[in-house]
Coordinates of C-alpha atoms in Angstrom, one line a residue:
M1 CA 127.7 79.7 55.0
K2 CA 128.0 81.7 58.2
Q3 CA 125.0 83.8 59.0
S4 CA 125.8 87.6 59.3
K5 CA 125.2 89.2 62.7
K6 CA 121.8 91.0 62.9
S7 CA 121.8 94.7 63.5
V8 CA 120.2 96.3 66.5
R9 CA 117.3 97.5 64.3
E10 CA 116.7 94.0 62.8
L11 CA 116.6 92.5 66.3
A12 CA 114.1 95.1 67.3
L13 CA 112.0 94.3 64.3
D14 CA 112.1 90.5 65.2
L15 CA 111.0 91.4 68.9
L16 CA 108.1 93.7 67.6
E17 CA 106.8 90.9 65.3
A18 CA 107.1 88.3 68.2
V19 CA 105.1 90.5 70.5
E20 CA 102.4 91.3 68.0
K21 CA 101.9 87.8 66.6
N22 CA 102.3 85.8 69.8
Q23 CA 101.2 88.3 72.3
S24 CA 104.5 87.5 74.1
Y25 CA 105.8 89.7 77.0
S26 CA 108.2 92.3 75.6
N27 CA 110.3 92.4 78.7
L28 CA 111.1 88.7 78.6
L29 CA 111.8 88.6 74.9
L30 CA 114.0 91.7 75.2
N31 CA 116.1 90.3 78.0
S32 CA 116.5 87.1 76.1
A33 CA 117.7 88.8 72.9
I34 CA 120.2 90.9 74.9
E35 CA 121.7 87.7 76.4
K36 CA 121.5 85.6 73.3
N37 CA 123.2 88.2 71.1
R38 CA 125.7 89.2 73.7
L39 CA 125.0 92.9 73.2
S40 CA 127.2 95.6 74.6
S41 CA 125.5 97.9 77.1
R42 CA 125.2 100.7 74.3
D43 CA 123.5 98.3 71.9
A44 CA 121.3 96.8 74.7
G45 CA 120.3 100.3 75.5
L46 CA 119.4 101.1 71.9
L47 CA 117.4 97.8 71.4
T48 CA 115.5 98.6 74.7
E49 CA 114.7 102.1 73.5
L50 CA 113.6 101.0 70.1
T51 CA 111.5 98.1 71.2
Y52 CA 109.8 99.6 74.2
G53 CA 109.4 103.1 72.5
T54 CA 107.7 101.6 69.3
I55 CA 105.4 99.5 71.4
Q56 CA 104.6 102.3 73.8
R57 CA 103.6 104.7 71.0
K58 CA 102.1 102.2 68.5
M59 CA 98.6 103.9 68.3
T60 CA 100.2 107.3 67.9
L61 CA 102.5 105.9 65.2
D62 CA 99.6 104.3 63.3
Y63 CA 97.7 107.6 63.3
Y64 CA 100.9 109.4 61.7
L65 CA 101.2 106.5 59.2
A66 CA 97.6 106.3 58.1
P67 CA 97.7 109.1 55.4
F68 CA 100.8 107.7 53.8
A69 CA 100.1 103.8 54.1
K70 CA 96.6 103.4 52.8
K71 CA 97.0 99.9 51.5
K72 CA 96.9 96.8 53.6
L73 CA 100.4 95.9 54.7
E74 CA 102.1 92.8 55.8
S75 CA 102.6 92.7 59.5
W76 CA 106.4 92.9 59.4
V77 CA 106.3 95.8 56.9
R78 CA 103.9 97.7 59.3
Q79 CA 106.3 97.0 62.2
L80 CA 109.3 98.1 60.1
L81 CA 107.4 101.5 59.3
R82 CA 106.4 102.0 62.9
L83 CA 110.0 101.3 64.1
S84 CA 111.5 103.7 61.5
L85 CA 108.8 106.4 62.2
Y86 CA 109.5 106.1 66.0
Q87 CA 113.1 107.0 65.3
M88 CA 112.3 109.8 63.0
V89 CA 109.8 111.5 65.4
Y90 CA 111.1 110.7 68.8
L91 CA 114.8 110.2 68.6
D92 CA 117.0 113.2 68.0
K93 CA 120.4 111.6 67.7
I94 CA 119.7 109.4 64.7
P95 CA 119.7 111.2 61.3
E96 CA 116.5 110.6 59.3
R97 CA 118.6 109.6 56.2
A98 CA 120.2 106.8 58.2
V99 CA 116.9 105.6 59.5
I100 CA 115.4 105.5 56.0
H101 CA 118.5 103.8 54.5
E102 CA 118.4 101.1 57.2
A103 CA 114.7 100.5 56.7
V104 CA 115.1 100.0 53.0
E105 CA 118.0 97.6 53.5
L106 CA 115.9 95.5 56.0
A107 CA 113.0 95.7 53.5
K108 CA 115.2 94.3 50.8
K109 CA 116.5 91.6 53.0
R110 CA 113.1 90.5 54.1
G111 CA 110.9 91.1 51.0
H112 CA 111.2 91.9 47.4
K113 CA 112.1 95.0 45.5
G114 CA 108.6 96.2 45.5
I115 CA 108.4 96.3 49.3
S116 CA 111.6 98.2 49.7
G117 CA 110.4 100.7 47.2
L118 CA 107.2 101.1 49.1
V119 CA 108.9 101.5 52.4
N120 CA 111.3 104.2 50.9
G121 CA 108.4 106.0 49.3
I122 CA 106.3 106.2 52.5
L123 CA 109.2 107.3 54.8
R124 CA 110.5 109.9 52.2
S125 CA 106.9 111.3 52.0
I126 CA 106.7 111.7 55.7
Q127 CA 110.2 113.3 55.8
R128 CA 109.0 115.7 53.1
E129 CA 105.4 116.5 54.4
G130 CA 105.7 115.8 58.1
V131 CA 103.2 113.9 60.3
P132 CA 99.6 114.9 60.7
S133 CA 98.6 117.1 63.7
L134 CA 97.0 115.6 66.6
D135 CA 95.1 118.8 67.1
E136 CA 92.7 117.5 64.5
I137 CA 91.3 115.1 67.2
K138 CA 88.7 117.1 69.0
E139 CA 87.1 114.6 71.3
P140 CA 89.1 114.7 74.6
A141 CA 89.1 110.9 75.3
E142 CA 90.0 110.1 71.8
R143 CA 92.7 112.8 71.7
I144 CA 94.2 111.3 75.0
S145 CA 93.9 107.8 73.5
I146 CA 95.8 108.6 70.3
E147 CA 98.3 111.0 71.8
T148 CA 99.4 108.5 74.5
S149 CA 98.6 105.2 72.7
H150 CA 96.1 103.9 75.3
P151 CA 93.0 102.0 74.2
L152 CA 89.9 104.2 74.1
W153 CA 87.9 101.9 76.4
L154 CA 90.7 102.3 79.1
V155 CA 90.9 106.0 78.8
K156 CA 87.1 106.4 79.1
R157 CA 87.1 104.2 82.1
W158 CA 89.9 106.0 83.8
I159 CA 88.2 109.4 83.0
M160 CA 85.2 108.1 84.9
Q161 CA 87.3 107.0 87.8
F162 CA 89.9 109.7 88.1
G163 CA 88.7 112.6 85.9
E164 CA 90.3 113.9 82.6
E165 CA 93.4 115.7 84.0
R166 CA 94.6 112.8 86.2
T167 CA 93.9 110.3 83.4
K168 CA 96.0 112.4 80.9
S169 CA 98.8 112.7 83.4
M170 CA 98.8 109.0 84.1
C171 CA 98.8 108.1 80.3
Q172 CA 101.6 110.5 79.7
T173 CA 103.7 109.1 82.6
N174 CA 103.1 105.6 81.2
L175 CA 105.1 106.6 78.2
M176 CA 108.2 107.4 80.2
A177 CA 110.9 104.9 81.1
P178 CA 110.7 104.1 84.8
T179 CA 113.5 105.0 87.2
Q180 CA 115.4 101.9 88.4
S181 CA 115.3 101.6 92.2
I182 CA 117.0 99.3 94.6
R183 CA 116.2 98.4 98.2
V184 CA 119.1 98.3 100.6
N185 CA 119.2 95.0 102.7
T186 CA 119.0 96.7 106.2
T187 CA 120.2 93.5 107.9
K188 CA 123.6 94.0 106.2
A189 CA 124.1 97.6 105.6
S190 CA 122.8 101.2 106.0
R191 CA 121.5 103.2 102.9
E192 CA 124.4 105.8 103.4
A193 CA 127.0 102.9 103.4
V194 CA 125.4 101.6 100.1
L195 CA 125.3 104.9 98.5
E196 CA 129.0 105.4 99.2
L197 CA 129.9 101.9 97.8
L198 CA 127.9 102.7 94.6
K199 CA 129.8 105.9 94.2
Q200 CA 133.0 104.0 94.6
E201 CA 131.9 101.6 91.8
G202 CA 131.1 104.4 89.5
Y203 CA 127.3 104.3 89.6
E204 CA 125.1 107.5 89.7
A205 CA 122.6 107.1 92.4
E206 CA 120.4 109.2 94.9
P207 CA 118.4 108.3 97.9
S208 CA 114.6 108.1 97.6
D209 CA 112.4 110.7 99.2
M210 CA 109.6 108.1 99.5
V211 CA 111.0 104.9 101.1
P212 CA 113.9 105.0 103.7
E213 CA 115.8 102.1 102.4
A214 CA 115.2 102.9 98.7
I215 CA 117.9 104.2 96.2
H216 CA 117.3 105.5 92.7
I217 CA 119.9 104.3 90.1
L218 CA 120.3 107.1 87.5
K219 CA 123.2 105.4 85.5
G220 CA 124.6 102.0 85.3
N221 CA 123.3 98.3 85.3
I222 CA 123.0 97.7 89.0
A223 CA 122.7 93.8 88.5
Q224 CA 126.4 93.9 87.6
S225 CA 127.5 95.8 90.7
D226 CA 129.3 94.2 93.7
V227 CA 126.5 95.9 95.8
F228 CA 123.9 93.6 94.2
K229 CA 126.1 90.5 93.9
T230 CA 127.1 90.6 97.6
G231 CA 123.5 90.9 98.8
L232 CA 123.6 94.4 100.1
A233 CA 120.6 95.3 97.9
T234 CA 118.0 94.0 95.6
I235 CA 116.1 95.5 92.6
Q236 CA 112.5 96.4 93.6
D237 CA 110.1 99.3 92.6
E238 CA 109.4 101.8 95.3
S239 CA 105.6 101.2 95.3
S240 CA 106.2 97.5 95.8
M241 CA 108.4 98.3 98.9
L242 CA 105.4 99.8 100.6
V243 CA 103.8 96.4 100.9
A244 CA 106.2 95.2 103.6
Y245 CA 105.5 98.5 105.5
A246 CA 101.8 98.0 105.4
L247 CA 102.2 94.6 106.9
D248 CA 103.8 96.2 110.0
V249 CA 105.6 93.0 110.9
Q250 CA 107.0 92.5 114.5
T251 CA 110.1 90.5 115.5
G252 CA 109.5 86.7 115.7
Q253 CA 106.2 86.7 113.7
T254 CA 105.0 84.1 111.2
V255 CA 103.9 85.5 107.8
L256 CA 102.4 83.9 104.8
D257 CA 103.1 85.4 101.5
T258 CA 100.6 83.7 99.0
C259 CA 101.7 84.8 95.6
A260 CA 105.4 85.3 96.2
A261 CA 107.6 84.9 93.1
P262 CA 110.0 86.4 92.2
G263 CA 110.4 87.2 95.9
G264 CA 110.9 91.0 96.1
K265 CA 108.3 91.4 98.8
T266 CA 109.1 88.0 100.5
T267 CA 112.7 89.1 101.1
H268 CA 111.7 92.5 102.2
I269 CA 109.4 91.1 104.8
A270 CA 112.1 88.7 106.0
E271 CA 114.5 91.7 106.3
K272 CA 111.8 93.7 108.3
L273 CA 111.7 90.6 110.6
N274 CA 115.5 90.9 111.0
N275 CA 116.0 87.3 110.2
T276 CA 113.7 86.2 113.0
G277 CA 110.3 84.5 112.7
K278 CA 109.3 82.8 109.5
V279 CA 108.0 83.7 106.1
S280 CA 106.1 81.0 104.2
A281 CA 106.3 81.8 100.5
L282 CA 103.8 80.2 98.1
D283 CA 103.6 80.4 94.3
L284 CA 101.6 78.4 91.8
H285 CA 104.6 77.8 89.5
E286 CA 107.4 75.4 90.6
H287 CA 110.0 77.0 88.2
K288 CA 109.4 80.4 89.7
M289 CA 110.7 79.1 93.2
K290 CA 114.3 79.2 92.1
F291 CA 114.0 83.0 91.9
I292 CA 112.9 83.2 95.6
H293 CA 115.7 80.9 96.6
E294 CA 118.3 82.7 94.6
N295 CA 117.2 86.1 96.2
A296 CA 117.1 84.8 99.7
S297 CA 120.4 83.1 99.3
R298 CA 122.1 86.2 97.8
L299 CA 120.7 88.5 100.6
G300 CA 121.6 86.1 103.3
L301 CA 118.1 85.5 104.7
A302 CA 117.5 82.1 106.6
N303 CA 113.9 82.7 107.7
I304 CA 112.2 82.0 104.4
E305 CA 110.6 78.6 103.4
T306 CA 109.0 78.0 100.0
K307 CA 106.4 75.8 98.6
A308 CA 105.0 75.5 95.0
L309 CA 101.3 75.6 95.7
D310 CA 98.1 77.2 94.5
S311 CA 97.3 79.5 97.4
R312 CA 93.7 78.7 97.0
K313 CA 94.6 75.3 98.5
A314 CA 96.7 76.7 101.4
G315 CA 94.1 75.5 103.9
E316 CA 95.3 71.9 103.0
I317 CA 98.8 72.3 104.4
F318 CA 98.5 75.0 107.0
E319 CA 96.3 75.0 110.2
E320 CA 93.8 77.7 111.0
E321 CA 95.0 80.8 112.8
S322 CA 98.8 79.8 112.2
F323 CA 99.9 83.1 110.8
D324 CA 100.3 86.6 112.4
R325 CA 100.4 88.2 109.1
I326 CA 99.2 87.3 105.6
L327 CA 100.0 89.0 102.2
V328 CA 97.9 88.5 99.2
D329 CA 99.7 90.3 96.4
A330 CA 97.0 89.2 94.0
P331 CA 97.1 88.3 90.2
C332 CA 95.7 91.4 88.6
S333 CA 95.4 93.3 85.2
G334 CA 98.7 94.9 85.6
L335 CA 97.5 98.3 84.5
G336 CA 99.8 100.0 87.1
V337 CA 103.0 98.7 85.3
L338 CA 102.5 99.8 81.7
R339 CA 105.8 101.5 81.6
R340 CA 107.5 98.1 82.2
K341 CA 105.1 96.0 80.1
P342 CA 103.7 98.3 77.4
D343 CA 102.2 95.4 75.4
I344 CA 99.6 94.8 78.3
K345 CA 97.5 97.8 77.3
Y346 CA 96.9 96.3 73.8
V347 CA 95.9 92.9 74.8
K348 CA 93.8 93.4 77.9
K349 CA 90.1 93.7 77.5
E350 CA 87.6 95.3 80.0
E351 CA 86.0 92.0 80.7
D352 CA 89.4 90.6 81.9
L353 CA 89.1 92.8 84.9
L354 CA 86.0 91.1 86.3
S355 CA 87.3 87.6 85.6
L356 CA 90.4 88.3 87.7
Q357 CA 88.3 89.6 90.5
K358 CA 87.0 86.0 91.1
V359 CA 90.5 84.7 91.4
Q360 CA 91.4 87.6 93.8
L361 CA 88.4 86.8 95.9
D362 CA 89.0 83.0 95.9
I363 CA 92.6 83.6 97.3
L364 CA 91.4 85.9 100.0
H365 CA 88.6 83.5 101.0
A366 CA 91.0 80.6 101.1
V367 CA 93.7 82.1 103.3
S368 CA 91.5 84.1 105.6
P369 CA 91.0 81.3 108.1
L370 CA 94.8 80.9 108.4
L371 CA 95.1 84.2 110.1
T372 CA 95.2 84.6 113.9
K373 CA 92.6 86.8 115.6
G374 CA 93.8 90.4 115.7
G375 CA 96.2 89.6 112.9
S376 CA 96.5 91.6 109.6
L377 CA 95.9 90.6 106.1
V378 CA 97.3 92.9 103.4
Y379 CA 95.8 92.9 100.0
S380 CA 97.8 94.5 97.2
T381 CA 97.8 94.8 93.4
C382 CA 99.9 96.5 90.7
T383 CA 96.8 97.9 89.0
V384 CA 95.1 101.3 89.3
D385 CA 91.5 100.2 88.3
K386 CA 89.1 101.4 91.0
E387 CA 86.5 98.8 90.2
E388 CA 89.0 95.9 90.2
N389 CA 90.5 97.1 93.6
L390 CA 87.7 98.5 95.6
G391 CA 85.2 96.0 94.1
T392 CA 87.3 93.2 95.5
V393 CA 87.7 94.9 99.0
E394 CA 83.9 95.5 99.3
K395 CA 83.0 91.9 98.2
F396 CA 85.5 90.4 100.6
L397 CA 84.1 92.4 103.5
E398 CA 80.5 91.6 102.6
N399 CA 81.3 87.9 102.8
H400 CA 83.6 88.0 105.8
S401 CA 82.0 89.6 108.8
D402 CA 84.9 88.5 111.0
F403 CA 87.1 91.0 109.1
E404 CA 87.2 94.8 109.1
L405 CA 89.1 97.4 107.1
A406 CA 92.2 98.6 109.1
T407 CA 94.2 101.8 108.8
L408 CA 97.6 101.4 107.0
E409 CA 99.8 102.1 110.0
G410 CA 103.6 102.0 109.6
L411 CA 103.7 103.5 106.1
P412 CA 106.5 106.0 105.4
Q413 CA 105.3 109.6 105.9
S414 CA 105.3 110.5 102.2
A415 CA 103.3 107.4 101.2
A416 CA 100.8 107.9 104.2
A417 CA 100.0 111.3 102.8
L418 CA 98.6 109.5 99.6
T419 CA 96.1 107.3 101.6
E420 CA 92.4 107.8 101.1
N421 CA 89.6 106.1 103.1
G422 CA 92.3 104.0 104.9
M423 CA 93.6 102.6 101.6
L424 CA 96.5 103.5 99.4
Q425 CA 96.2 104.0 95.6
V426 CA 99.4 105.0 94.0
L427 CA 99.2 106.4 90.4
P428 CA 102.5 106.4 88.3
Q429 CA 102.6 110.1 88.3
D430 CA 102.5 110.4 92.2
F431 CA 106.3 109.8 92.8
G432 CA 107.4 107.8 89.7
G433 CA 106.8 104.4 91.2
D434 CA 104.5 101.8 89.6
G435 CA 100.8 102.1 89.9
F436 CA 99.9 100.2 93.1
F437 CA 96.9 99.6 95.4
I438 CA 97.3 98.5 99.1
C439 CA 94.8 97.9 101.8
K440 CA 94.7 96.1 105.2
F441 CA 92.1 93.9 106.7
R442 CA 92.2 93.1 110.4
K443 CA 90.7 89.8 111.8
K444 CA 88.3 90.7 114.7
V445 CA 89.2 89.4 118.1
Q446 CA 85.6 88.7 119.0

């Protein structure tokens, strides 16, 4: 008997269950589900909204459910209630009766009559009585935590580091879908030319105010465009683009990119070199190398070489003082990309931040002898945690007297205005890019 095609809501339920049970990455599962089920752009958009939205607001949804679902529920039933409540509270275009009907049908399909009755009763009670008010939560950190679905430990930590207002703004921004941005391949075209081509292809796009070669895509799947396929542009977040600026590469230089996959920064550096010099791109995982190769090939960049290698062993294959520039875009907690990977905030623990710092310092220590005297080493992360970022910087300088903190010359003017004490900490609310940290060390000549 042929299996009936799953509805978008059933696929969303499957994804929510997989993320919760296996601590899988929602973005990878989502892309796989869209491809496997050959969803139309409309259905893919709805699946993305339902999956990300429910994960993003999980703690708020549980707060709303608490008075109505007092018994212990099976995991999939709780996910179904969260998914349904998300639509009822946050999506205007879907009638509540349709949401409840589909939830009951899914409950019948997956469980027994008692469960479908329970789901129906809970959702109809919420429809009748409304959800409880968040105003009942008086303690500021707890209120931000529940209102924006961020763990209380994280909210308290950020309040200590950034203050209550900036923390609240950051948490609220993390609930919003990020704007897709592309980077124009300046070895092939100007931003103006690419904007015109996108317009001709029917895309809605506008130039970025932050990065000279960045464009915001307001409507349309850019990966399907001729602009993307012919290598005139690549998909990259604006904050991430600032890293190549910080490196301030000059024609003909040799650059080491230590944690390179999937190659967004690698290819940007190669473009900044205008296809001269050489970028040596390392990554720990062999299977990720294909992404760098594919990107370099599509963009027409011939000055990139790759090697699958733990960058902590870079000294085994490269000679000392053989690079003019080194980039360490280090493994980190990822707390700056919660809009793209909302599941991160529920699985990270405070102690994870300190264990990652050891890896970051090991990489910096291992590659520092490979930099020429007078050369620049840029350290960047996609996190906003001050202890994780500044703590690593301080410890590196404590143990490497041959390095000093350098000013971030070469940044676009708008980004330069955000620097503090010679370092750049971008928060998601600053200009809509990912949360990102960038600093630069210079190797002393004497």
